[in-house]
Coordinates of C-alpha atoms in Angstrom, one line a residue:
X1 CA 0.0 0.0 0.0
X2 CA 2.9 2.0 1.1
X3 CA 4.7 1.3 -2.2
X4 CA 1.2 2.4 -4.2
X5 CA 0.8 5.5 -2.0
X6 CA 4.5 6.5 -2.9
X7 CA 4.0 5.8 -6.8
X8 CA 1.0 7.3 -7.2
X9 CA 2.7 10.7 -5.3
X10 CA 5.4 10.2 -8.1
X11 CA 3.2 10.2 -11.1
X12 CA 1.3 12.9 -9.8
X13 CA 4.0 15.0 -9.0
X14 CA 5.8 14.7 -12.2
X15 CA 2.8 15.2 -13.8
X16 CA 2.9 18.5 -12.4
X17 CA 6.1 18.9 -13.5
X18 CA 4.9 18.0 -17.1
X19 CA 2.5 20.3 -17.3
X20 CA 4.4 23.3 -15.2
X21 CA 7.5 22.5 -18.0
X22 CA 4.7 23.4 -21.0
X23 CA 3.4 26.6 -19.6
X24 CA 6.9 28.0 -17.8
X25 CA 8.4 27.1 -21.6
X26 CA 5.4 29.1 -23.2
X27 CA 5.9 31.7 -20.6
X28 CA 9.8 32.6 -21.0
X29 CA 9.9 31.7 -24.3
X30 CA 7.1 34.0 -25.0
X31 CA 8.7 36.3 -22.7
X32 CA 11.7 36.0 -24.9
X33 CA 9.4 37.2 -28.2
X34 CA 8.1 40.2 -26.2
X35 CA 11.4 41.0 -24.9
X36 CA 13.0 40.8 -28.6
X37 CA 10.0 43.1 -29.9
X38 CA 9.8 45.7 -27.7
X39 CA 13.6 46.5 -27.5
X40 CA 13.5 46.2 -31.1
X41 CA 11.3 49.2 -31.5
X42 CA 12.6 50.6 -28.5
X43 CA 16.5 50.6 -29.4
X44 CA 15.1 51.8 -33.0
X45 CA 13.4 54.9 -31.1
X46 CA 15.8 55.9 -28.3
X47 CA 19.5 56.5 -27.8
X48 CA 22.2 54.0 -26.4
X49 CA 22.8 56.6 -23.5
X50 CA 19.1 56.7 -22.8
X51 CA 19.4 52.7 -22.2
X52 CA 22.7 53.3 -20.5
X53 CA 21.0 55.8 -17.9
X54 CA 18.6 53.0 -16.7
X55 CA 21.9 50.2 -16.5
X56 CA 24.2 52.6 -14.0
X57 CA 20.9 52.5 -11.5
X58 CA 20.5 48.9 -12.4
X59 CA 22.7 48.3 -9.1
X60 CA 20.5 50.5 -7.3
X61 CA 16.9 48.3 -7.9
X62 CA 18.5 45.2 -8.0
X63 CA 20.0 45.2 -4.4
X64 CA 16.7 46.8 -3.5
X65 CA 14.4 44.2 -5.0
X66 CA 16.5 41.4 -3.4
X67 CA 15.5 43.0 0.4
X68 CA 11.7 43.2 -0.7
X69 CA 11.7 39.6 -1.2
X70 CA 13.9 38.9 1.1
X71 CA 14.7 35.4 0.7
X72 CA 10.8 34.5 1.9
X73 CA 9.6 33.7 -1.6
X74 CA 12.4 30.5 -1.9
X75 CA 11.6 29.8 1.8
X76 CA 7.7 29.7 1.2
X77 CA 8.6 27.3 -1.5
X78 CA 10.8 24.9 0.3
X79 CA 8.6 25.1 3.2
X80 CA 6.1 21.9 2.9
X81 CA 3.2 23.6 3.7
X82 CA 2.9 27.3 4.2
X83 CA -0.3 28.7 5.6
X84 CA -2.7 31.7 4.8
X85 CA -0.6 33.2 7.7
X86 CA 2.9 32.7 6.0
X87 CA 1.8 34.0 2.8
X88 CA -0.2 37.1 4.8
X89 CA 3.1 37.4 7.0
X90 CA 5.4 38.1 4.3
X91 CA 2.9 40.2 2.2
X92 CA 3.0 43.0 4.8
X93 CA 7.1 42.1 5.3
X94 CA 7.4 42.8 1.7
X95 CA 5.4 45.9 1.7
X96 CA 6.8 47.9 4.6
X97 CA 10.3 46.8 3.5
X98 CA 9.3 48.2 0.0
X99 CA 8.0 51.3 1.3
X100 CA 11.1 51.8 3.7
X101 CA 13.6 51.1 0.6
X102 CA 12.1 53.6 -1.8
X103 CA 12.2 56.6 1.1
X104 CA 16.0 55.8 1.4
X105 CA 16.4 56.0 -2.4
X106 CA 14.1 59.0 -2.8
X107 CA 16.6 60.9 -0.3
X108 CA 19.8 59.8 -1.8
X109 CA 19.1 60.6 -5.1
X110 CA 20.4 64.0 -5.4
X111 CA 23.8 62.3 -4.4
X112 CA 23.5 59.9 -7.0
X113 CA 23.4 62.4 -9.5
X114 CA 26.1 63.9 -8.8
X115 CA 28.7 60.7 -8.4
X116 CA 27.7 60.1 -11.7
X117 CA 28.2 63.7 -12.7
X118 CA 24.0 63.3 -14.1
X119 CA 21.3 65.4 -12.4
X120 CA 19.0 64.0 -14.2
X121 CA 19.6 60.4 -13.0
X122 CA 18.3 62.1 -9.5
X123 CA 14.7 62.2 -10.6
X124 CA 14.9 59.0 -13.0
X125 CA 16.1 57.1 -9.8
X126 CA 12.8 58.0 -8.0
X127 CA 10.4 57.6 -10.4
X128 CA 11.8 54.2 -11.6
X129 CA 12.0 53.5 -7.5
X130 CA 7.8 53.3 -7.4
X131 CA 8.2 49.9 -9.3
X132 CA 9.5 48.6 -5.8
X133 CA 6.3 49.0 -3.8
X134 CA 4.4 47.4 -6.8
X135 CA 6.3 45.1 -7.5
X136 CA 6.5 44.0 -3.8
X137 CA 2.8 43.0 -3.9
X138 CA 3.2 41.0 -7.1
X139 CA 5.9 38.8 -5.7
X140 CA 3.5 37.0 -2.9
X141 CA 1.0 36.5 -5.7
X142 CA 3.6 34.6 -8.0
X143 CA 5.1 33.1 -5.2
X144 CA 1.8 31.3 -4.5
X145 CA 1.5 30.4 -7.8
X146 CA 5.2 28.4 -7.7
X147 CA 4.5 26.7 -4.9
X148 CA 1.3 25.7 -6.5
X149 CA 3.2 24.8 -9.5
X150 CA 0.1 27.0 -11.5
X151 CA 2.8 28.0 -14.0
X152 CA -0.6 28.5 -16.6
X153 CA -1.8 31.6 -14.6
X154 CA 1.4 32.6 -14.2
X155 CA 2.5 32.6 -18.0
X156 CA -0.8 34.4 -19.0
X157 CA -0.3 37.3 -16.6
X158 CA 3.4 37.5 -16.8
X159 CA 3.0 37.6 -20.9
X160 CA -0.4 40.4 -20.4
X161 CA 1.7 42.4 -18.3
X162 CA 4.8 42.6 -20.5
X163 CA 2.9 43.3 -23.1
X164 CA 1.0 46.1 -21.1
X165 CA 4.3 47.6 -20.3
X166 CA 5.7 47.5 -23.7
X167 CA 2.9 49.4 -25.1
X168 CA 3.3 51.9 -22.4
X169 CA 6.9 52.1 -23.2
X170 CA 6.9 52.2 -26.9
X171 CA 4.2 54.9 -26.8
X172 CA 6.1 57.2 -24.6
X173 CA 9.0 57.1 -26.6
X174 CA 6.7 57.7 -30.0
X175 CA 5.8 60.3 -28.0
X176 CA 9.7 62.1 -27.1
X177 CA 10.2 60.8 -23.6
X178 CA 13.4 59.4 -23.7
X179 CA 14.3 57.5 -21.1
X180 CA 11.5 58.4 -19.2
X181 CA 9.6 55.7 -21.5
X182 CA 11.6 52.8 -20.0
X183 CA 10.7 54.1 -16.4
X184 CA 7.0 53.9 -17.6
X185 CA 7.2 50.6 -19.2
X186 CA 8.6 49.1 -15.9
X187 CA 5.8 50.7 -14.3
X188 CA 3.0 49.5 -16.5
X189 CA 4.3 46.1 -16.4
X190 CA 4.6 45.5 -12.8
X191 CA 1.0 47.7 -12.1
X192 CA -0.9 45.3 -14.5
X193 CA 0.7 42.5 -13.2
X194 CA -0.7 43.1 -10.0
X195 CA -3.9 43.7 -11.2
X196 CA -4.3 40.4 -12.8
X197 CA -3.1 38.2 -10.5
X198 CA -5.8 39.7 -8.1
X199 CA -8.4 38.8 -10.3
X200 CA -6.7 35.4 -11.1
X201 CA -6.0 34.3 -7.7
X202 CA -8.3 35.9 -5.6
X203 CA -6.3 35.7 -3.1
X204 CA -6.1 38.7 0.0
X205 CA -4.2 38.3 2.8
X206 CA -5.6 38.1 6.2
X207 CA -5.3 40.7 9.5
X208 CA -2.5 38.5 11.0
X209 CA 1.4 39.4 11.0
X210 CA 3.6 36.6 12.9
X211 CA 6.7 36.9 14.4
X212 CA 7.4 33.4 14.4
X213 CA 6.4 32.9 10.7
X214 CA 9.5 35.9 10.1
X215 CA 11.7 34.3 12.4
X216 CA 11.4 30.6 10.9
X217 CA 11.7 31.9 7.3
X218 CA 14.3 34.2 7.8
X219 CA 16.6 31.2 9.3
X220 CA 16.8 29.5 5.6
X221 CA 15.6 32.6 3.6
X222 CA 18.4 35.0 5.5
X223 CA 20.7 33.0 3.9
X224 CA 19.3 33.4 0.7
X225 CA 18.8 36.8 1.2
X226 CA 22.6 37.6 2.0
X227 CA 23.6 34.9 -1.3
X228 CA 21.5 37.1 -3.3
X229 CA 22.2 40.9 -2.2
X230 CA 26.3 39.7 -2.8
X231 CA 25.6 38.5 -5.9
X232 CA 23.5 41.7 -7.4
X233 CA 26.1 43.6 -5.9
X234 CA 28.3 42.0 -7.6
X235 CA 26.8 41.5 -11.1
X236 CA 25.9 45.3 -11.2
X237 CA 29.2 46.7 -9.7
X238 CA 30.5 46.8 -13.4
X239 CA 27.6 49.6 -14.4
X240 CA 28.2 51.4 -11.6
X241 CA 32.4 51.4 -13.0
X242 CA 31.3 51.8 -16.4
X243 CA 29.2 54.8 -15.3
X244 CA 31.7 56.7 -13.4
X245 CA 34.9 56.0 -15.9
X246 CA 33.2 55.9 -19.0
X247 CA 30.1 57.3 -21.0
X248 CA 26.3 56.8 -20.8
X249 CA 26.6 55.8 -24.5
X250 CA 29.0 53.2 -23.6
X251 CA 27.1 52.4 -20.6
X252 CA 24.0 51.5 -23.1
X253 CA 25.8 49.3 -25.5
X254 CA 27.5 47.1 -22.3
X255 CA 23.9 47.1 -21.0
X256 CA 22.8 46.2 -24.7
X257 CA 24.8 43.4 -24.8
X258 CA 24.6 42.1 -20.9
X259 CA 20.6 41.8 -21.9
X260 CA 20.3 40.2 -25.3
X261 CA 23.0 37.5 -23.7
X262 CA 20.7 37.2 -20.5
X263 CA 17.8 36.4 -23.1
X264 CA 19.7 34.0 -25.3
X265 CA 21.7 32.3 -22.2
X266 CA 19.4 32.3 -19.2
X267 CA 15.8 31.6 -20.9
X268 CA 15.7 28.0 -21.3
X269 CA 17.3 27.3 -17.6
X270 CA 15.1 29.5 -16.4
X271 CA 12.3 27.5 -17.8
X272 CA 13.7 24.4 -15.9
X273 CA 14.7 25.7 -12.8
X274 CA 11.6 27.3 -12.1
X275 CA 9.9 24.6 -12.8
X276 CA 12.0 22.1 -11.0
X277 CA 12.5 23.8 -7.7
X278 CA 9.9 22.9 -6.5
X279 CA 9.9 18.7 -7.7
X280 CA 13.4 19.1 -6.6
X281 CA 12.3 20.5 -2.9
X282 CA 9.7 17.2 -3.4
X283 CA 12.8 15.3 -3.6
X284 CA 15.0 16.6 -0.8
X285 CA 14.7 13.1 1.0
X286 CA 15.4 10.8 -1.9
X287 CA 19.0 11.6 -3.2
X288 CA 18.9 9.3 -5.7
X289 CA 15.8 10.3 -7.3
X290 CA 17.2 13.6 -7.2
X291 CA 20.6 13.3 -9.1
X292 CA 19.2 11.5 -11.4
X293 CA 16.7 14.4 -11.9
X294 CA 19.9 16.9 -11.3
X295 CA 21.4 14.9 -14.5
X296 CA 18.4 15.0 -16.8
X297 CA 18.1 19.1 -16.4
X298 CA 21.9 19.4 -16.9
X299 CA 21.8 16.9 -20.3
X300 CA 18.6 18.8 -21.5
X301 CA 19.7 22.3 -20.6
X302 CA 23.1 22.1 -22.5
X303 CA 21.8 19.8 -25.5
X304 CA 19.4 23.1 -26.5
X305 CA 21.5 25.8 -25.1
X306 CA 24.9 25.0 -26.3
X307 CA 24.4 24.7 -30.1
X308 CA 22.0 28.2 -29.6
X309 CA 24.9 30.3 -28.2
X310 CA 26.8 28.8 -30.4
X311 CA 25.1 29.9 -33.4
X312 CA 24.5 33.4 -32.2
X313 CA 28.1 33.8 -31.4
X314 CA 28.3 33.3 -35.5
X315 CA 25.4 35.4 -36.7
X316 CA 25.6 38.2 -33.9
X317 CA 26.8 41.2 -36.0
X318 CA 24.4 40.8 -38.5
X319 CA 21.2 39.7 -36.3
X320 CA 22.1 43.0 -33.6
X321 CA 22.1 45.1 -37.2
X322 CA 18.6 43.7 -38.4
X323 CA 17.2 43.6 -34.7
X324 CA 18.1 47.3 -33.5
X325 CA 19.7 48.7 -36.1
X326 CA 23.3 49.7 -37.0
X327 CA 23.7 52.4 -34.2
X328 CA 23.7 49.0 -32.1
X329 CA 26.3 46.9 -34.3
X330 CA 29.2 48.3 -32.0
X331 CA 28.1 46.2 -29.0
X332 CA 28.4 43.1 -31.0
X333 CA 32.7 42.1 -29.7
X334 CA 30.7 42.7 -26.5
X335 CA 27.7 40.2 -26.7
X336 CA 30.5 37.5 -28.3
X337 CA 32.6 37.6 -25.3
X338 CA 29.1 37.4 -22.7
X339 CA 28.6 34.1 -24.8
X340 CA 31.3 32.5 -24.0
X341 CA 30.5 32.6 -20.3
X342 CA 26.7 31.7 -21.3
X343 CA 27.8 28.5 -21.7
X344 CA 28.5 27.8 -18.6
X345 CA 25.7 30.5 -17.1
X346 CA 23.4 28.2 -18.6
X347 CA 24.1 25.7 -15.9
X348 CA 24.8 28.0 -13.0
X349 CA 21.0 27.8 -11.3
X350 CA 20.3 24.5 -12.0
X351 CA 22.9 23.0 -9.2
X352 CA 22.1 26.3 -7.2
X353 CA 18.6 24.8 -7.2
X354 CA 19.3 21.5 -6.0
X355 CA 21.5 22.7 -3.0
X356 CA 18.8 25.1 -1.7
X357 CA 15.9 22.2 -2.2
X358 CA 18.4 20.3 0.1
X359 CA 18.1 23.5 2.9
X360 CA 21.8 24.1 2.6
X361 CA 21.0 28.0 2.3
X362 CA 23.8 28.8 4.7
X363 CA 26.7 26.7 2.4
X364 CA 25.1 29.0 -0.1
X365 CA 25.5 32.1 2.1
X366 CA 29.3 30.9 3.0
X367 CA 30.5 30.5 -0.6
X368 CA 28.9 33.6 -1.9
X369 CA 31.5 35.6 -0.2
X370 CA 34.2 33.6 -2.1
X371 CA 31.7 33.8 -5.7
X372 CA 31.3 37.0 -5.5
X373 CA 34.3 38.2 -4.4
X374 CA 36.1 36.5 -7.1
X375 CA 34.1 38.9 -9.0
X376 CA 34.4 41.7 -7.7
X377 CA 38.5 41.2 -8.2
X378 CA 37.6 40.7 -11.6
X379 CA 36.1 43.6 -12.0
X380 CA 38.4 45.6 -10.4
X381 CA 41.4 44.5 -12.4
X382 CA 39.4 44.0 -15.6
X383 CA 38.7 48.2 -15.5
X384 CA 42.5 48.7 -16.4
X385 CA 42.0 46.9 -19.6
X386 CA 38.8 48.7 -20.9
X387 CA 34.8 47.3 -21.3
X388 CA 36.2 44.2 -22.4
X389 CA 38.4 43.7 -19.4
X390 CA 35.6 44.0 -17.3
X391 CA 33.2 41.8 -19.6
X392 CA 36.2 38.9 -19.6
X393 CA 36.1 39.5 -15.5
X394 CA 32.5 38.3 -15.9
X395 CA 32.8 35.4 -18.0
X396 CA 35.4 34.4 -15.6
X397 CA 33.1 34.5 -12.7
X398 CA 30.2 32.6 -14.1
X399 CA 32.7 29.9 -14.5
X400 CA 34.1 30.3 -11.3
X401 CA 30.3 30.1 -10.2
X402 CA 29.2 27.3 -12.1
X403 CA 32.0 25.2 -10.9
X404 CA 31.4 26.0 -7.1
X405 CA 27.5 25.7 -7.1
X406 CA 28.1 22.0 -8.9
X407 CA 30.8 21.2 -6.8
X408 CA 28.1 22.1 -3.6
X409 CA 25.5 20.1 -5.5
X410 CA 27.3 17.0 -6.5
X411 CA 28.9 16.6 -2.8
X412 CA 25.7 16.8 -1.0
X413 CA 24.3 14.3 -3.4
X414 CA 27.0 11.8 -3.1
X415 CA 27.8 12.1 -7.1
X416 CA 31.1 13.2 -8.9
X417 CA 31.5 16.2 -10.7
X418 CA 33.2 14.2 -13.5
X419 CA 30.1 12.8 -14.1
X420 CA 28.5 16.3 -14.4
X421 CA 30.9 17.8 -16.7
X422 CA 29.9 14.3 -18.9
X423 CA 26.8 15.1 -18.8
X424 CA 27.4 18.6 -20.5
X425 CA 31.0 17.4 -22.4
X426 CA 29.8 15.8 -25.0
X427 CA 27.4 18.6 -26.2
X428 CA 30.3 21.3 -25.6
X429 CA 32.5 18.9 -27.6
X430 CA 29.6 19.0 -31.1
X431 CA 29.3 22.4 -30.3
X432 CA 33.0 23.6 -30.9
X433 CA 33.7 21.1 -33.8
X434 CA 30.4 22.5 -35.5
X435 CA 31.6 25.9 -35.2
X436 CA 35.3 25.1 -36.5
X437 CA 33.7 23.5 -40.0
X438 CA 30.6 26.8 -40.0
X439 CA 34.3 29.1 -40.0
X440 CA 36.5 27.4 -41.6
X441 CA 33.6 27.4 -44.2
X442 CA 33.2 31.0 -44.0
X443 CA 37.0 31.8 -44.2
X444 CA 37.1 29.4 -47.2
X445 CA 34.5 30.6 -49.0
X446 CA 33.8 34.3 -48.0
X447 CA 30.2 33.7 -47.6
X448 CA 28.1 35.7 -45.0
X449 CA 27.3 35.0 -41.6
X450 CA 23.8 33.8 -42.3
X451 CA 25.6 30.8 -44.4
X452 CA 28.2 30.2 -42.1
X453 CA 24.9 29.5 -39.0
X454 CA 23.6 27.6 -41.4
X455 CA 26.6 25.3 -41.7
X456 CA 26.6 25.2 -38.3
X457 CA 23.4 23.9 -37.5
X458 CA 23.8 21.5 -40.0
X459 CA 27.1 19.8 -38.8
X460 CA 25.4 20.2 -35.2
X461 CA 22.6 18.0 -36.4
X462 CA 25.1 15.4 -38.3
X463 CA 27.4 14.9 -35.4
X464 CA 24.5 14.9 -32.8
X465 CA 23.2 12.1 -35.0
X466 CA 26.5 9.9 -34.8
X467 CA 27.9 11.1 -31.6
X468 CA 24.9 12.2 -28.8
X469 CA 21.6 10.1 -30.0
X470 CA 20.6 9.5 -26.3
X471 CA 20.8 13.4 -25.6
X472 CA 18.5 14.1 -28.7
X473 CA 16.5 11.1 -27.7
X474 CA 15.7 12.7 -24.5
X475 CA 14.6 15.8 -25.6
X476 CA 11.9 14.5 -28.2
X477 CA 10.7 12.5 -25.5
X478 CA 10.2 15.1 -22.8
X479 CA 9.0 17.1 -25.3
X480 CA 6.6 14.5 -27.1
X481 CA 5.3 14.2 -23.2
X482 CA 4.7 17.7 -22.7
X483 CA 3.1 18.6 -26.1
X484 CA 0.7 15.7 -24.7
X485 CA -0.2 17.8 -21.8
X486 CA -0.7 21.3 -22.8
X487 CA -4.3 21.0 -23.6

């Protein structure tokens, strides 16, 4: 009965998982659309330093989002069963904390302004700041909405609010707002999103604030909460030097870049780690049910990832000129060198995933110091050499990263990494031989970079089909399955 109870728990779970996969792929891969749309008309209708304004206070929102949440949201999901008193708890944490953080940025700035030698950053700074007590209302909704793995309602409001914001955005700028229209968009996204996960939920929290609820959360999610403020510290550092030392033009085209590699590299991991955060959590007791899941994200994430960046590292200057036009083009050496690190970016959350399901939050917390520190060196030695120092100090980092969070996850497993780096190897291995033949081609030849992708996706397929069947098998399987269970 026991055994029936435990496989019945199993099929239902993963046929959670199934379905969650579908709608998280529909939603950041739809995301990834809206994304490509909007900053195609928008980089078409404002100016590299209007983009570059919004990336030197990136440091700014970042850090302050990460105390809104606090750490609660990965802690309600961990947590087996949080109650209407949890969720109400950390609703009216998030909101105060919100409210608290915007004050301090409304008063500092005027001081901002002036480190960066830009008054009118001052004013940008606190408009752009109201997206923290907005979007401190919508985190508790989505939140719920994880831990109910209801990825459905999430993709439809998460895609209706982008596309909300993107209006808003686009017609401010048709209008001559500037950089005033990526404030707005920002705003309209998060203010819609709130509004229609209110009517999709229904969901209000009650009168009741606990002390003990803060208290039990904060012991994992203060972990969390320190991991992540190091870590946008750290990722955003480089806007803040790019800022101060170079120009806001410069600024834009780093920021340029930095996105249209976090859209390429981070969407499809995204799409499985959110969705398997939670079956992972499910599976904190059962180790060996969990590497082996740990394994099947890692083969699947780098099997479509890998040949993707690899392509795009081919067509890049041509696909930025056709996407935003040629004012863009000079951000290309900068988007080549992110890709390099993507490969291994691609790979970074997965193992963080696994060794936060496990409620090792503190290891987290303990090797973030190292992570991000190694990062911040970087950084600070990478500025002597130019942007591209600094971008190389990143793509050093995310490797650094990758290797420590999959070192954390393979020990508390019980697995090697060898057998990690396997899993991903062979994949990196089709991946460079493709693109030696798609350049050697081009060099040969003379043809364009459209020709040379294509001769890279064909060798990919070829040598996939001698060399990595099981891989490819996989992947038309899970996604045979979850075609099956979209309706």
């Amino acid at each position: 009965m026991a055994e029936q109870e435990k496989s019945a728990s199993s099929q239902d779970l993963s046929g959670k998982a199934a379905k969650g996969a579908v709608w998280s792929t529909i939603d950041r891969f739809g995301m990834m659309v809206l994304i490509f749309s909007v900053n195609l008309v928008l980089a078409r209708l404002l100016t590299p330093a209007d983009f570059g304004i919004i990336g030197m206070l990136a440091i700014f929102m970042s850090v302050s989002q990460v105390f809104v949440d606090g750490g609660f949201g990965s802690a309600l999901i961990q947590k087996k069963q949080p109650s209407q008193s949890d969720y109400s708890t950390v609703f009216y944490w998030n909101l105060m904390i919100s409210i608290g953080l915007y004050i301090c940025l409304f008063i500092i700035s005027p001081w901002v302004g002036e480190f960066y030698r830009m008054p009118l950053l001052s004013s940008v700074l606190r408009g752009i700041g109201l997206t923290l007590i907005v979007s401190s209302v919508y985190t508790i909704q989505m939140t719920r909405l994880r831990k109910q793995m209801n990825f459905k309602k999430l993709a439809v409001c998460n895609l209706t609010s982008y596309f909300t914001g993107g209006l808003v955005g686009i017609g401010m700028a048709l209008s001559g707002f500037g950089v005033w229209s990526l404030v707005g968009m920002q705003i309209g996204y998060y203010s819609m999103g709130v509004v229609l996960l209110a009517v999709v939920t229904r969901w209000l929290p009650s009168w009741s604030f606990s002390k003990s609820t803060v208290k039990e959360l904060f012991g994992f999610g203060g972990f969390i909460l320190g991991a992540n403020i190091l870590q946008e510290i750290s990722k955003n550092i480089q806007g803040v030097v790019i800022g101060r030392k170079f120009s806001a033009a410069q600024m834009g085209l780093y920021s340029q870049a930095h996105k249209f590699d976090s859209v390429t590299s981070n969407t499809l991991p995204l799409v499985v780690g959110q969705v398997m955060y939670p079956v992972f959590s499910e599976l904190q007791f059962d180790k060996v049910r969990l590497a082996a899941a740990l394994s099947k994200s890692v083969r699947l994430i780098s099997f479509l990832s890998f040949p993707l960046i690899g392509l795009l590292i081919i067509i890049a200057e041509p696909l930025i000129g056709l996407l935003y036009g040629d004012k863009w083009i000079p951000c290309t050496a900068y988007y080549r060198i992110f890709c390099i690190g993507g490969f291994f970016t691609t790979l970074i959350n997965i193992n963080f995933y696994v060794v936060a399901a496990l409620g090792y939050s503190k290891t987290l917390f303990k090797w973030s110091f190292y992570k991000w520190g190694f990062l911040l060196t970087g950084i600070l030695v990478g500025m002597n050499f130019g942007i591209d120092g600094i971008i190389w100090a990143v793509v050093l980092s995310n490797i650094n990263i990758y290797f420590v969070n999959s070192c954390l996850a393979c020990r508390q497993l019980g697995v090697s990494l060898i057998s990690q780096v396997k899993d991903w190897g062979r994949n990196m291995v089709i991946v460079f031989l493709s693109g030696i033949m798609a350049v050697g081609f081009s060099m040969v030849t003379g043809f364009s970079p459209w020709i040379s992708g294509l001769v890279f996706v064909i060798a990919f397929a070829v040598l996939v089909f001698f060399l990595n069947r099981d891989d490819f098998s996989q992947a038309k399987d899970i996604s045979v399955r979850l075609l099956g269970k979209i309706r």
